[in-house]
Amino acid sequence: MAPRAKLPEVKFSNLTKIFFPEKKVTKGDVIAYYVAVARFILPHLRDRPVTLIRFPDGVEGEKFYEKNAPGFAPAWIQTHAVARKRSEGQTNYIVINDAASLAWCANIAAIEFHPFLHRISNPQQPTHVVFDLDPGDGADLITCARVAFLVKEILDGLGLKSFPKVSGSKGLQLYVPLNTKISYEATGAFAKATAELLQRKHPDLIVSQMAKIQRRGRVLIDWSQNSPSKTTVAVYSMRGKNRTPYISMPVEWLEVKRVLRSKRPRTLFFTPDAALKRLDKSGDLFAPVLKLKQTLPKAFTQLAAAISAPPQLQKYEDKRDFSLTAEPRPTPKLSPKKNSTSGRFVIQKHAASHLHYDLRLEMDGTLKSWAVPKGLPTELGVKRSAFAVEDHPISYLKFEGTIPKGQYGGGTVMVWDIGTYRLLSGSLAEGSLKLLFTGKKLTGEWHMFKIRSADGKDVWLIAKSGQPAKLLTPRQEDSSILTRRSMAQIALDNYAQWQSGRR
Ligand code: MN
């Protein structure tokens, strides 16, 4: 960006519009807060891409997450382009490095500011670890305070200083400053291991899985925010969660302790006025988060690197709780790359919420996977949809059994066909794969190709090419190529196993 003499002027609009109904807090009040807090919040936003939460009609109207700088943003608003993962193109994140940009964002009704944990100069390096303590129904800030001290105890034991802030909603967040060379794999694994350890010790108080399991009366230690794609609400950001504005405000450990004793969580809710008054008096309690250099225990980060799933299998791992499902855990290393134009394939029949087939091709050390609702076509001229899903570990080739109800993909899985394939032409990147399958049930050529659907999503289609495939008998259709069992038998065996396990 070209240097400029002075900050641009921001034109404000609709200043009298009510944004928070309870005390008739207007949009003008929101902007005034951000102008007043600018010198405190800006160091924490500096050089970080940020997601805005905009409330054009105040907190009782619709809100939306703004990742991309809107088209009408003036040229002096700094942006940072990040290539999209799931589709073509890029997201132009706003970067807020001056008071004018902050005020401009507030004027487009951004009440909340959620920066990433890294700076634009080094998108793979988080500057801190965050533990987001999120209370379920029946739990509150006091429950979070109890959990905060349990997390602190572990961190203290490792010689790591941590800094608490209230989220301004219902929970607490602990920041562990690092400001040293570290990867998201290490911080994510560290936060996850800490959360799981605490859940094991205090199962009545703590939950560490993202899955929607019973959270009543307990606190989720959300470790998953330690990821290159996640943001956390900024310190000093206003929240749009209530009819009154509250600020995500740093607090002292002593204050957290006092709340535990007094059982009066209201003392940790800060209105904009209270927040500004406190800042004038005590300054930025979060200043050390930007400066303090700390390192996670080396033995831990090495272990984390050795046991964490490769990034290609992160999604697979995140969706599953391996204490509940018998599906294979991803191994830390991908299987060695073989010839990229051939490999094994499997088609699994899967009675999840809808019966479907899953096609998986061994490629680049994992199983590239598609859900094919109606299965592969056998006749020429028939096209079937196939939806790309997350990569699966190679060991999934022989997975047969029942995924428990309530888990991701809950239902019975049969290894319906298995064999080898050869890539005759095309590639994933080109969105076209001409495949020759040599399976036990399916043999011959199929063509898979990617199209853009009317709503802008990528969909694969799969068609039979070459010769029509031979038809299968009903018996073959419902029989495992590994064990000859039917879907019903697999489900029944699983039930019997479960019964014997209970005895
Ligand atoms: Mn499936």
PDB file of C-alpha atoms in Angstrom, residues 140-143 145-146 149 252-269:
ATOM      1  CA  ASP A 140     -21.990 -20.747  33.677  1.00  0.00           C
ATOM      2  CA  LEU A 141     -19.039 -18.456  34.133  1.00  0.00           C
ATOM      3  CA  ILE A 142     -18.433 -19.901  37.612  1.00  0.00           C
ATOM      4  CA  THR A 143     -18.201 -23.429  36.169  1.00  0.00           C
ATOM      5  CA  ALA A 145     -13.721 -20.421  36.334  1.00  0.00           C
ATOM      6  CA  ARG A 146     -13.336 -23.838  38.002  1.00  0.00           C
ATOM      7  CA  PHE A 149      -7.967 -23.166  37.249  1.00  0.00           C
ATOM      8  CA  GLU A 252      -6.683 -11.140  36.529  1.00  0.00           C
ATOM      9  CA  TRP A 253      -6.440 -14.641  37.962  1.00  0.00           C
ATOM     10  CA  LEU A 254      -7.232 -13.098  41.344  1.00  0.00           C
ATOM     11  CA  GLU A 255     -10.533 -11.810  39.962  1.00  0.00           C
ATOM     12  CA  VAL A 256     -11.367 -15.264  38.596  1.00  0.00           C
ATOM     13  CA  LYS A 257     -10.677 -16.700  42.040  1.00  0.00           C
ATOM     14  CA  ARG A 258     -12.904 -14.100  43.682  1.00  0.00           C
ATOM     15  CA  VAL A 259     -15.792 -15.013  41.404  1.00  0.00           C
ATOM     16  CA  LEU A 260     -15.339 -18.650  42.397  1.00  0.00           C
ATOM     17  CA  ARG A 261     -15.648 -17.642  46.043  1.00  0.00           C
ATOM     18  CA  SER A 262     -18.386 -15.022  45.780  1.00  0.00           C
ATOM     19  CA  LYS A 263     -20.399 -16.975  43.161  1.00  0.00           C
ATOM     20  CA  ARG A 264     -21.219 -13.619  41.601  1.00  0.00           C
ATOM     21  CA  PRO A 265     -20.268 -13.856  37.942  1.00  0.00           C
ATOM     22  CA  ARG A 266     -21.778 -10.441  37.124  1.00  0.00           C
ATOM     23  CA  THR A 267     -18.578  -8.749  38.356  1.00  0.00           C
ATOM     24  CA  LEU A 268     -16.881 -10.169  35.251  1.00  0.00           C
ATOM     25  CA  PHE A 269     -19.329  -8.667  32.755  1.00  0.00           C
TER      26      PHE A 269
END
